[in-house]
PQR file with spaces between the fields and no chain letter, atoms N, CA, C, O and H, PARSE charges and radii, in Angstrom:
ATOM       1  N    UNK     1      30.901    5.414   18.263 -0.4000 1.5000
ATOM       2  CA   UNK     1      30.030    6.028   17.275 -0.0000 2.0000
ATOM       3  C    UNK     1      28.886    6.785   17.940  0.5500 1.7000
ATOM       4  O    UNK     1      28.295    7.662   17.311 -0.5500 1.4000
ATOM       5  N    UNK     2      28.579    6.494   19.111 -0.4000 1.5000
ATOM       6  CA   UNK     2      27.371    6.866   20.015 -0.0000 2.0000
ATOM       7  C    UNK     2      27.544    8.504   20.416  0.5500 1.7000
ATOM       8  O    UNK     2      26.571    9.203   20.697 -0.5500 1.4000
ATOM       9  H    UNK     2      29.059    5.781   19.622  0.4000 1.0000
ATOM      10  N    UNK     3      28.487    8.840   20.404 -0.4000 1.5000
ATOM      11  CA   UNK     3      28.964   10.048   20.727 -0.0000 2.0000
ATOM      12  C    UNK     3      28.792   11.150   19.704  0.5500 1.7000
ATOM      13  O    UNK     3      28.257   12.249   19.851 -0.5500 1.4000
ATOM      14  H    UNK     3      29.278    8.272   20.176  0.4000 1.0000
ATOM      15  N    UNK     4      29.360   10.620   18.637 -0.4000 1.5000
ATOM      16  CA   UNK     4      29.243   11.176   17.338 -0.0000 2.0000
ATOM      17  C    UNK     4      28.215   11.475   16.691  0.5500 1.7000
ATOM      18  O    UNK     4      28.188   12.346   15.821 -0.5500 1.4000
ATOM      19  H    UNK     4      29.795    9.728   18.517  0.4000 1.0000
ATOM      20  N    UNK     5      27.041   10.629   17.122 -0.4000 1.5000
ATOM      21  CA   UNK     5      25.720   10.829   17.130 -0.0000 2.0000
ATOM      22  C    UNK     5      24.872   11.585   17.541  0.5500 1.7000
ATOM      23  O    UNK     5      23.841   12.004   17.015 -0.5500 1.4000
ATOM      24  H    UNK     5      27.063    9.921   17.829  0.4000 1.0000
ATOM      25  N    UNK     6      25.370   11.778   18.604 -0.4000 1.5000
ATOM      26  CA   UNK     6      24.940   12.942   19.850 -0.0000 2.0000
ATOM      27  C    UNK     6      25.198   14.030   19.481  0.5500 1.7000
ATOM      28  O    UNK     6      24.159   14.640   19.227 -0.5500 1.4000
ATOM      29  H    UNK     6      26.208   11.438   19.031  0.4000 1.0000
ATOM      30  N    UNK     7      26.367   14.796   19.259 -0.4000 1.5000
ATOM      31  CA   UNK     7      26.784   15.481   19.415 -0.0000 2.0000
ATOM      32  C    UNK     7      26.216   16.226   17.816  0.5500 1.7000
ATOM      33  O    UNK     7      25.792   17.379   17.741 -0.5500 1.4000
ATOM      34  H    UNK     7      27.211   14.301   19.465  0.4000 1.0000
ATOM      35  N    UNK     8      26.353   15.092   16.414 -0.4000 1.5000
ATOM      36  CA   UNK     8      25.658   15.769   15.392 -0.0000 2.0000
ATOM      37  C    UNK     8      24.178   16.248   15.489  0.5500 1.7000
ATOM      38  O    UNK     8      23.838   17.318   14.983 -0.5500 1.4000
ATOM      39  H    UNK     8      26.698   14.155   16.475  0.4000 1.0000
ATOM      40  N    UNK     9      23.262   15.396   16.180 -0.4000 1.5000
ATOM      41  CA   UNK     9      21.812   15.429   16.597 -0.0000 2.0000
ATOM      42  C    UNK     9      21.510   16.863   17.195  0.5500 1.7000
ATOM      43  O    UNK     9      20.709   17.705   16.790 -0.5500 1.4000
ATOM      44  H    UNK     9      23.538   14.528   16.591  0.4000 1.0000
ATOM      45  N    UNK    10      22.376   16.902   18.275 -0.4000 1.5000
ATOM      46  CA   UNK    10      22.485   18.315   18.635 -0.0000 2.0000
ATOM      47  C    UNK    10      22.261   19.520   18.226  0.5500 1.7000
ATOM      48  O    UNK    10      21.453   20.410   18.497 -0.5500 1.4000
ATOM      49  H    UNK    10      23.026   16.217   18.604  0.4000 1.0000
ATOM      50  N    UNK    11      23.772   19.272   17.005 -0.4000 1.5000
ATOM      51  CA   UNK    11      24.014   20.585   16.416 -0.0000 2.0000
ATOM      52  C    UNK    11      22.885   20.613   15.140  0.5500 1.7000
ATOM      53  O    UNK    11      22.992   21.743   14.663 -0.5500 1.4000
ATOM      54  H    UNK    11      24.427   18.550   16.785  0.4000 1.0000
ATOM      55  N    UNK    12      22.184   20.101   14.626 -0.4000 1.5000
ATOM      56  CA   UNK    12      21.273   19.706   13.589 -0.0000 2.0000
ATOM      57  C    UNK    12      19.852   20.087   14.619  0.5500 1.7000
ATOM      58  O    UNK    12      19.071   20.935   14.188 -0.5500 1.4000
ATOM      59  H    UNK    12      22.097   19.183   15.013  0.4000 1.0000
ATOM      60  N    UNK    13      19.655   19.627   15.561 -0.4000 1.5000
ATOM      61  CA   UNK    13      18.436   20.254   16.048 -0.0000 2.0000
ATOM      62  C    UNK    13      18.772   21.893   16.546  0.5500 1.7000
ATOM      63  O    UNK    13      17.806   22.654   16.599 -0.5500 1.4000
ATOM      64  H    UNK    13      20.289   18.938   15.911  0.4000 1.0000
ATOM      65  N    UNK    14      19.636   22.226   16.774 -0.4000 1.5000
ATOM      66  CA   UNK    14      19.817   23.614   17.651 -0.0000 2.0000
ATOM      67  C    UNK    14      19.639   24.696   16.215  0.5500 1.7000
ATOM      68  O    UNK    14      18.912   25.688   16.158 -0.5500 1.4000
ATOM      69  H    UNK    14      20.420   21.607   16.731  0.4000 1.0000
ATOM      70  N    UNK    15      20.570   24.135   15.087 -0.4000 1.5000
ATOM      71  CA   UNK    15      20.610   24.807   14.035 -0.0000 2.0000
ATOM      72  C    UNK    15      18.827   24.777   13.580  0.5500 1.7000
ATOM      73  O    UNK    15      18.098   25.767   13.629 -0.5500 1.4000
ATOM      74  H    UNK    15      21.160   23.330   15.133  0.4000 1.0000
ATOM      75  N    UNK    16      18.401   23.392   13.148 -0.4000 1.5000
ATOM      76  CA   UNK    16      17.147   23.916   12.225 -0.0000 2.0000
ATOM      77  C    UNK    16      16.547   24.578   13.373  0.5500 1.7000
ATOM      78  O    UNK    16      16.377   25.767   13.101 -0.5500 1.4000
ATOM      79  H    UNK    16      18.994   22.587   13.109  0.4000 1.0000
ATOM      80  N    UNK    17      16.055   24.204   14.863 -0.4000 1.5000
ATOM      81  CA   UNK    17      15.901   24.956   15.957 -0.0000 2.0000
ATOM      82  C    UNK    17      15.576   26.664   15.919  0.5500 1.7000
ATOM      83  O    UNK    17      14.565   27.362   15.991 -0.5500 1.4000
ATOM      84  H    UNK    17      16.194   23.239   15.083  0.4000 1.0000
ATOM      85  N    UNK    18      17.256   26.924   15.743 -0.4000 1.5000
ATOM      86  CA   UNK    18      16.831   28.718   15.741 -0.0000 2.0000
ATOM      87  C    UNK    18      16.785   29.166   14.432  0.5500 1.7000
ATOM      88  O    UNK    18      16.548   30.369   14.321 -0.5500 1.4000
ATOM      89  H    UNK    18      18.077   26.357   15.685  0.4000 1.0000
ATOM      90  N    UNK    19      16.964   28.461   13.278 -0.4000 1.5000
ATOM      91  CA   UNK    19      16.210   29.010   12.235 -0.0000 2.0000
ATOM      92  C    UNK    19      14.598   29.376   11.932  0.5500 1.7000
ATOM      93  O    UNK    19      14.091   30.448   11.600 -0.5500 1.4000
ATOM      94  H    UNK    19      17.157   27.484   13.368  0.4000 1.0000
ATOM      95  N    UNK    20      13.973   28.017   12.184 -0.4000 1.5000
ATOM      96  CA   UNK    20      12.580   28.211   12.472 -0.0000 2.0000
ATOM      97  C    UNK    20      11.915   28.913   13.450  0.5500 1.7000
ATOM      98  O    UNK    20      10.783   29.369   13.282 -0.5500 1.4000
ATOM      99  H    UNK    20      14.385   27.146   12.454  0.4000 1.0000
ATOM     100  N    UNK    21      12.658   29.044   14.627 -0.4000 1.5000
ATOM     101  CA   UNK    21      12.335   30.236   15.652 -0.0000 2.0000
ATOM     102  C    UNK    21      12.763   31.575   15.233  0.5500 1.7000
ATOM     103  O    UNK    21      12.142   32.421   15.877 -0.5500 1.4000
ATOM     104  H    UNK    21      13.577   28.674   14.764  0.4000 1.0000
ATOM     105  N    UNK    22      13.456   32.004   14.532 -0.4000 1.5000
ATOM     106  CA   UNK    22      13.499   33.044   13.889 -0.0000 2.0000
ATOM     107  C    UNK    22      12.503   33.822   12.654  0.5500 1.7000
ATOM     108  O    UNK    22      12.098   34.980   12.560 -0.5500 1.4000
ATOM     109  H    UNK    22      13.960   31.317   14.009  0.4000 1.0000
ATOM     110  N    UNK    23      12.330   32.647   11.808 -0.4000 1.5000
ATOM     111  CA   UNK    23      11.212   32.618   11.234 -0.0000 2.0000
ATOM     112  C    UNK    23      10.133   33.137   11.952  0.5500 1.7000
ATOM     113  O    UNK    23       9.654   34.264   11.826 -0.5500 1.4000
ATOM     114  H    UNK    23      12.659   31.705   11.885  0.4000 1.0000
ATOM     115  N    UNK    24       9.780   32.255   12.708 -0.4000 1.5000
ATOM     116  CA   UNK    24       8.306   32.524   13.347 -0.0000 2.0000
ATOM     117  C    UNK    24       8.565   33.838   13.707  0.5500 1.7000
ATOM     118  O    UNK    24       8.042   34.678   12.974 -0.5500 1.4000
ATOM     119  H    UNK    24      10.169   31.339   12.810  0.4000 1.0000
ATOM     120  N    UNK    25       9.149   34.196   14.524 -0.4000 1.5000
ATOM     121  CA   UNK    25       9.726   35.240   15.004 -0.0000 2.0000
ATOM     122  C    UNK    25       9.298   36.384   14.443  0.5500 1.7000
ATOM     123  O    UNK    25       8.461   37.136   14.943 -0.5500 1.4000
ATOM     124  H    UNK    25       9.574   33.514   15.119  0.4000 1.0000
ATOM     125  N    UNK    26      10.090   36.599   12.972 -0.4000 1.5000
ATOM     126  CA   UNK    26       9.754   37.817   12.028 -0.0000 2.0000
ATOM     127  C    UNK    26       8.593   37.560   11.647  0.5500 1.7000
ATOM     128  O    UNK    26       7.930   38.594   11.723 -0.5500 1.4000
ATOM     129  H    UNK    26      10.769   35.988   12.566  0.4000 1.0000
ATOM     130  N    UNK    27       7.688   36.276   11.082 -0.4000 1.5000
ATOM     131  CA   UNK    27       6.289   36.183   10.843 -0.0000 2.0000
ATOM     132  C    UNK    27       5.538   36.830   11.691  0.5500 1.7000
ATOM     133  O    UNK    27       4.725   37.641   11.248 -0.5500 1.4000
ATOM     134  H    UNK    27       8.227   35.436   11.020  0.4000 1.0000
ATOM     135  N    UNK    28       5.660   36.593   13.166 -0.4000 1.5000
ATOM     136  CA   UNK    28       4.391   37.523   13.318 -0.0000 2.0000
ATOM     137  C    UNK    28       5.030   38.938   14.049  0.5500 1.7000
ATOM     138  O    UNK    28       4.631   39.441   15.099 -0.5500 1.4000
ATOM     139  H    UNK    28       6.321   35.934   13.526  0.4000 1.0000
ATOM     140  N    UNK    29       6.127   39.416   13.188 -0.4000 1.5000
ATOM     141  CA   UNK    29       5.919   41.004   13.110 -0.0000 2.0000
ATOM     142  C    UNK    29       7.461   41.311   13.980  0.5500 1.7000
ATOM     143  O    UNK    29       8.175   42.307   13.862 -0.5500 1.4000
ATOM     144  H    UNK    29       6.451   39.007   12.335  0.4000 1.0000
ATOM     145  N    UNK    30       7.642   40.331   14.703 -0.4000 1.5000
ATOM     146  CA   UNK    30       9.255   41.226   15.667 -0.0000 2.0000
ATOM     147  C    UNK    30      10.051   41.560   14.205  0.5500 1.7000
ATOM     148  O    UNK    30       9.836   41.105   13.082 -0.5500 1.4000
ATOM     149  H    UNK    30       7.062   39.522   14.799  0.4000 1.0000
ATOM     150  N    UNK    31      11.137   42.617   14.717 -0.4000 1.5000
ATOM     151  CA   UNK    31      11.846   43.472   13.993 -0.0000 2.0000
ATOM     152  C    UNK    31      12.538   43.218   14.542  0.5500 1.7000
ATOM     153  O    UNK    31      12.864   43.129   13.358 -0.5500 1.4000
ATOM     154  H    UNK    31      11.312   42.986   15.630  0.4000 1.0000
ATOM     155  N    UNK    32      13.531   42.852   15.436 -0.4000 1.5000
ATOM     156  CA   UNK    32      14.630   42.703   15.819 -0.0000 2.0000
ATOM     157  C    UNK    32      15.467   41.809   15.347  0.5500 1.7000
ATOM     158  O    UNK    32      14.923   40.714   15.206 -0.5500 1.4000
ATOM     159  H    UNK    32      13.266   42.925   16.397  0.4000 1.0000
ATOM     160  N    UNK    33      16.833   41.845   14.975 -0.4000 1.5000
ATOM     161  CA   UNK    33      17.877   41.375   14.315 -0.0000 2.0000
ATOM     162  C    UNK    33      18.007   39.971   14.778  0.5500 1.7000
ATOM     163  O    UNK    33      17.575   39.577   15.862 -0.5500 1.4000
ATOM     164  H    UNK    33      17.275   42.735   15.090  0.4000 1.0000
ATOM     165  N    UNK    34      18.561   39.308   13.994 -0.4000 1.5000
ATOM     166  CA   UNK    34      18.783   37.579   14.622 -0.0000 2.0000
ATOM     167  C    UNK    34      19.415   37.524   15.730  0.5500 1.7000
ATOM     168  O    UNK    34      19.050   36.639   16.504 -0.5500 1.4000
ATOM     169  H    UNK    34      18.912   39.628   13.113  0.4000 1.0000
ATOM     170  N    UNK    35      20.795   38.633   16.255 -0.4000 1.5000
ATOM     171  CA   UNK    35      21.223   38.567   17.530 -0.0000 2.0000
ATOM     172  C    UNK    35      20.835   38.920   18.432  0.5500 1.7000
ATOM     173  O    UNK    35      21.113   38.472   19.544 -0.5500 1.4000
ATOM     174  H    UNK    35      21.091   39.352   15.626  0.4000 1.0000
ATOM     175  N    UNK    36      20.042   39.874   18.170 -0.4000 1.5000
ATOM     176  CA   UNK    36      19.032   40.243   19.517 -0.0000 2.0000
ATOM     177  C    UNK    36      18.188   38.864   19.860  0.5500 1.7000
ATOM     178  O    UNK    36      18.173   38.507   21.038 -0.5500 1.4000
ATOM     179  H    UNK    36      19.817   40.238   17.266  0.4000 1.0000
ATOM     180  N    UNK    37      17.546   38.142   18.959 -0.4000 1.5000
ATOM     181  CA   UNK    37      16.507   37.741   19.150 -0.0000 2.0000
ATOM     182  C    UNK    37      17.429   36.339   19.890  0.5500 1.7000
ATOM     183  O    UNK    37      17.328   36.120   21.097 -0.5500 1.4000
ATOM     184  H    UNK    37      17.559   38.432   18.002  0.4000 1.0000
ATOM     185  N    UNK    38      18.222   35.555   19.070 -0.4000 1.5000
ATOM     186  CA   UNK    38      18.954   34.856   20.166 -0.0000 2.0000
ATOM     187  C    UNK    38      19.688   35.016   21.086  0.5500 1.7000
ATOM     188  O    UNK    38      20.201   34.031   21.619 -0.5500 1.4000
ATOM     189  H    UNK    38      18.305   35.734   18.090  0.4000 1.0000
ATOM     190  N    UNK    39      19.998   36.543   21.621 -0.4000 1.5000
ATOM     191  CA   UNK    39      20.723   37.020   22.773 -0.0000 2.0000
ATOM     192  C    UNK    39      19.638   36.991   24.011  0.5500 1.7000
ATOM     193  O    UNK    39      20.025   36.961   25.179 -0.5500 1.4000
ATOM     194  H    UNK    39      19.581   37.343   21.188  0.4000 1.0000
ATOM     195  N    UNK    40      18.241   37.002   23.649 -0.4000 1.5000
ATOM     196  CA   UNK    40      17.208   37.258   24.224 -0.0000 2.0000
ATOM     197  C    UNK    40      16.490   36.096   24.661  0.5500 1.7000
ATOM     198  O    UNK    40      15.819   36.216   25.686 -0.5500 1.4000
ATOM     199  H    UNK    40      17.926   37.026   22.700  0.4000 1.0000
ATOM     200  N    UNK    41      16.517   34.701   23.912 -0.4000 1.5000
ATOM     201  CA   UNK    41      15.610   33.805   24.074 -0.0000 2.0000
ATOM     202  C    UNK    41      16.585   32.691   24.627  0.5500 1.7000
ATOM     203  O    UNK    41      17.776   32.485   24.391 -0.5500 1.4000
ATOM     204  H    UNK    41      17.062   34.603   23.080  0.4000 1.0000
ATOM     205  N    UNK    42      15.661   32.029   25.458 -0.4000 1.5000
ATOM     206  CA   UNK    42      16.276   30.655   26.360 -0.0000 2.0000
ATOM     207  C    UNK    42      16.364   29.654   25.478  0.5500 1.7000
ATOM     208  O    UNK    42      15.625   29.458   24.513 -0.5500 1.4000
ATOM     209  H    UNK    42      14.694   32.195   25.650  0.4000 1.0000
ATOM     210  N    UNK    43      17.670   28.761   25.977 -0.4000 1.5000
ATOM     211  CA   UNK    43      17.876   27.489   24.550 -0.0000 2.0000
ATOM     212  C    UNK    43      16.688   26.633   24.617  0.5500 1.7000
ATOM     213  O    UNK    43      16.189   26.085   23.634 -0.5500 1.4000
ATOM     214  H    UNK    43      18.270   28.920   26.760  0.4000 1.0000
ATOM     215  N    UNK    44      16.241   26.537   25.870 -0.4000 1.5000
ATOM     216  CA   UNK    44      14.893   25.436   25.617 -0.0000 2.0000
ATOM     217  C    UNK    44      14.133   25.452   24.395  0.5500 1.7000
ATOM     218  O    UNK    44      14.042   24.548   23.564 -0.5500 1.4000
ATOM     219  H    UNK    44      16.647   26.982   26.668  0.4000 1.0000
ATOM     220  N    UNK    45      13.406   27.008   24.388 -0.4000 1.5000
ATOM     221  CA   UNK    45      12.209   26.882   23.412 -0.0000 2.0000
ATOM     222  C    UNK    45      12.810   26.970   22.114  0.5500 1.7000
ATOM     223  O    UNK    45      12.060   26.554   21.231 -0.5500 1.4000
ATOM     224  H    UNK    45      13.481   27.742   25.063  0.4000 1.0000
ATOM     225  N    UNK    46      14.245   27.497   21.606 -0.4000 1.5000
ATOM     226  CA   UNK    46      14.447   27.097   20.347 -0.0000 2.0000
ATOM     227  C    UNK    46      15.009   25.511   20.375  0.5500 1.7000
ATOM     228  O    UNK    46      15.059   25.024   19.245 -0.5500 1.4000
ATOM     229  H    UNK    46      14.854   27.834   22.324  0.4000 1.0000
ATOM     230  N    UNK    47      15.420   24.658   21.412 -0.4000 1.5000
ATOM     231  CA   UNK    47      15.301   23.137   20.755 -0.0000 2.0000
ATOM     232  C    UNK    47      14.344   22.596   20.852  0.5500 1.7000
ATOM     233  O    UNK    47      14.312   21.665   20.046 -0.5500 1.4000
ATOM     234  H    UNK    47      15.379   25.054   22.330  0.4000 1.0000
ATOM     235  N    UNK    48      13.492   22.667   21.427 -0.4000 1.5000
ATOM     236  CA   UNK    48      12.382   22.022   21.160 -0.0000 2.0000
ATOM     237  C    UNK    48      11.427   22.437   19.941  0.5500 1.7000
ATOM     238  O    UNK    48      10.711   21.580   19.424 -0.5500 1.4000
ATOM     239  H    UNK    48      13.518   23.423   22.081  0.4000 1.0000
ATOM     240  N    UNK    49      11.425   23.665   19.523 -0.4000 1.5000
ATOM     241  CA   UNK    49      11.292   24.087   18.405 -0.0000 2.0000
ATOM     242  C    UNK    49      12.042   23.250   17.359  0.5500 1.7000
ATOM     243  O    UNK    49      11.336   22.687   16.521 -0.5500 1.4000
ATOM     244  H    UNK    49      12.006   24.362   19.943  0.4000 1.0000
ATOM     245  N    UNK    50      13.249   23.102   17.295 -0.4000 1.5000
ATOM     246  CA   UNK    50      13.846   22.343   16.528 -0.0000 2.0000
ATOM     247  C    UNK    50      13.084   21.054   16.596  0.5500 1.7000
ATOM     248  O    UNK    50      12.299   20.661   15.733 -0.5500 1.4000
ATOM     249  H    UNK    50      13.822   23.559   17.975  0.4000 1.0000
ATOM     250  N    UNK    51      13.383   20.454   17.672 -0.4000 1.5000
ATOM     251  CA   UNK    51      12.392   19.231   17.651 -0.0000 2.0000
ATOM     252  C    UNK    51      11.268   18.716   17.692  0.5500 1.7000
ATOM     253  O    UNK    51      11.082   17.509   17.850 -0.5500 1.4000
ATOM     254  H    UNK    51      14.020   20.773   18.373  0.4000 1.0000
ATOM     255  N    UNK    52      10.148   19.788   17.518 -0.4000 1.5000
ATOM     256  CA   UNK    52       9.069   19.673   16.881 -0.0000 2.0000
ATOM     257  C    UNK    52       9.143   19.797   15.657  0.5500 1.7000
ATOM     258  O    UNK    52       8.190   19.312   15.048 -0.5500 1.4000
ATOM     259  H    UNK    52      10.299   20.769   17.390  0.4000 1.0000
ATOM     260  N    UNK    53      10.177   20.422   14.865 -0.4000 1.5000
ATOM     261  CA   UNK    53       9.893   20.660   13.263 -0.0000 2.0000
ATOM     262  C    UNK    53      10.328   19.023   13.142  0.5500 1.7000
ATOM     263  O    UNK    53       9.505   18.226   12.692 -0.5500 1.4000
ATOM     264  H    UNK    53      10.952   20.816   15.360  0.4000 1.0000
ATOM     265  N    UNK    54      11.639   18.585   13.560 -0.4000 1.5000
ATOM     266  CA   UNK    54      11.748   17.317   12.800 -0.0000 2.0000
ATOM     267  C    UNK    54      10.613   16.524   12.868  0.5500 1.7000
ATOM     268  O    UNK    54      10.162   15.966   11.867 -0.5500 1.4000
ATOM     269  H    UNK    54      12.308   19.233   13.926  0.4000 1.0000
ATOM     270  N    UNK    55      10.067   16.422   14.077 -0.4000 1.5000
ATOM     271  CA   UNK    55       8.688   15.244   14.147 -0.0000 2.0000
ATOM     272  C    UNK    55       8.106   15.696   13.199  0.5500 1.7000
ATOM     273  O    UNK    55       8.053   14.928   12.238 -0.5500 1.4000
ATOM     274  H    UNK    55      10.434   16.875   14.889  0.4000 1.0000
ATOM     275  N    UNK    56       7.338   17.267   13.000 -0.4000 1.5000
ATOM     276  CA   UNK    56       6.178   17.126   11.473 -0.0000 2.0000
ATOM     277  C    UNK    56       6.721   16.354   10.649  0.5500 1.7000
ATOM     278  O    UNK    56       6.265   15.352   10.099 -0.5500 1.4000
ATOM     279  H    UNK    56       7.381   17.891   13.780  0.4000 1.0000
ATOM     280  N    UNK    57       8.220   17.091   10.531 -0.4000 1.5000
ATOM     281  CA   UNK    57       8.816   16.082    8.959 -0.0000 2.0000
ATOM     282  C    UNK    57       8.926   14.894    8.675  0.5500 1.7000
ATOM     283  O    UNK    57       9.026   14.333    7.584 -0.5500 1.4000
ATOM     284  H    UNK    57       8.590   17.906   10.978  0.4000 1.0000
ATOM     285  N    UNK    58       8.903   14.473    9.810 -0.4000 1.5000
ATOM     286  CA   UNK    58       9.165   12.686    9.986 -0.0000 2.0000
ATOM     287  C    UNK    58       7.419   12.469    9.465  0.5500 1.7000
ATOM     288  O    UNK    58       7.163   12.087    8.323 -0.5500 1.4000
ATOM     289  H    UNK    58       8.822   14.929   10.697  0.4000 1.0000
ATOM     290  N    UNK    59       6.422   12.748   10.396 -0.4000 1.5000
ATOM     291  CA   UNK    59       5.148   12.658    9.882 -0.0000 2.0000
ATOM     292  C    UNK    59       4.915   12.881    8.844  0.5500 1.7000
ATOM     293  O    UNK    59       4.526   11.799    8.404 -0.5500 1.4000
ATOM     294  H    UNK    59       6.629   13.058   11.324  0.4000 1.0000
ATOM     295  N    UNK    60       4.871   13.618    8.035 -0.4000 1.5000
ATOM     296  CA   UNK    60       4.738   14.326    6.803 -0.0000 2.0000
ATOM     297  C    UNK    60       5.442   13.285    6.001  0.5500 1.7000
ATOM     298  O    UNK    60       4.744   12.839    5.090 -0.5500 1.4000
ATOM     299  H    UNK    60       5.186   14.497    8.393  0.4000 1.0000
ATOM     300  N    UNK    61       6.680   12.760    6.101 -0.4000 1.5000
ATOM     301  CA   UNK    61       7.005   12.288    5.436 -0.0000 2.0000
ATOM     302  C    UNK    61       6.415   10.547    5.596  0.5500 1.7000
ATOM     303  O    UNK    61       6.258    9.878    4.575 -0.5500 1.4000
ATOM     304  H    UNK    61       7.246   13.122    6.841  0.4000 1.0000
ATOM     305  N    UNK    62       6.186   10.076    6.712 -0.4000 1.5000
ATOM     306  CA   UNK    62       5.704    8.845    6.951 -0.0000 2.0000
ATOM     307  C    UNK    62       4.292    8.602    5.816  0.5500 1.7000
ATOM     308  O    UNK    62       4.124    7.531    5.232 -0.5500 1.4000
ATOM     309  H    UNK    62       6.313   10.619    7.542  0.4000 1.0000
ATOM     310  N    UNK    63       3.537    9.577    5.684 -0.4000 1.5000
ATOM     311  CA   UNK    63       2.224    9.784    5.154 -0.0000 2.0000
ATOM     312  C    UNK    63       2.201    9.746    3.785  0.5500 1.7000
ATOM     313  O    UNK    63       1.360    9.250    3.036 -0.5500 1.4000
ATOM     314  H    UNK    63       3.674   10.446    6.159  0.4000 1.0000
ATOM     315  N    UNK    64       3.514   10.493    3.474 -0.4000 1.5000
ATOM     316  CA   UNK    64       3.407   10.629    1.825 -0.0000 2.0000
ATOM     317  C    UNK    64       4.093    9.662    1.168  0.5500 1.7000
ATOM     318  O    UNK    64       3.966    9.403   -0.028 -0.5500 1.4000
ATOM     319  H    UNK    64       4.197   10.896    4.083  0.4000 1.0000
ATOM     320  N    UNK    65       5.115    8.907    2.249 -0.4000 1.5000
ATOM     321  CA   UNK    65       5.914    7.810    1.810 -0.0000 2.0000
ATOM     322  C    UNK    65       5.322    6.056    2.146  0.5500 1.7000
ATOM     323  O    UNK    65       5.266    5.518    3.252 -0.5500 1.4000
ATOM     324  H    UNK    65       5.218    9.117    3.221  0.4000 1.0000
ATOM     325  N    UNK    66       4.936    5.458    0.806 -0.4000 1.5000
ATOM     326  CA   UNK    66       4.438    4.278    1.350 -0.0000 2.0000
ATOM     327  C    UNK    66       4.797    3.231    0.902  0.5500 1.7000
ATOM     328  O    UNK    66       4.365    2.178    1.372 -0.5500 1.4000
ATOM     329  H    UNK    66       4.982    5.895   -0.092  0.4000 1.0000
């Protein structure tokens, strides 16, 4: 099962990952198409991007949930 875990975690951080890096992306003003922009950027900063959004959410949600 440990595997299966992994491997979903992954694809769930990489995905919300370069969505929200895309976001930001066009927020402050780039124009360039989603493939440019991930043809262009290193996987690091969109997973960790990913994995900073889950932590707010986890927070966010720790706070409002009691």
């Amino acid at each position: 099962m440990g595997i299966f875990e992994f491997i979903f975690q992954q694809i769930l951080i990489n995905v919300i990952g370069n969505g929200i890096y895309f976001l930001l992306r066009k927020l402050m003003g780039d124009r360039r198409s989603y493939k440019e922009i991930q043809d262009q950027t290193a996987g690091y900063i969109k997973f960790f991007t990913g994995v900073a959004f889950i932590f707010i959410v986890i927070v966010v949600m720790k706070k409002l949930v009691k």
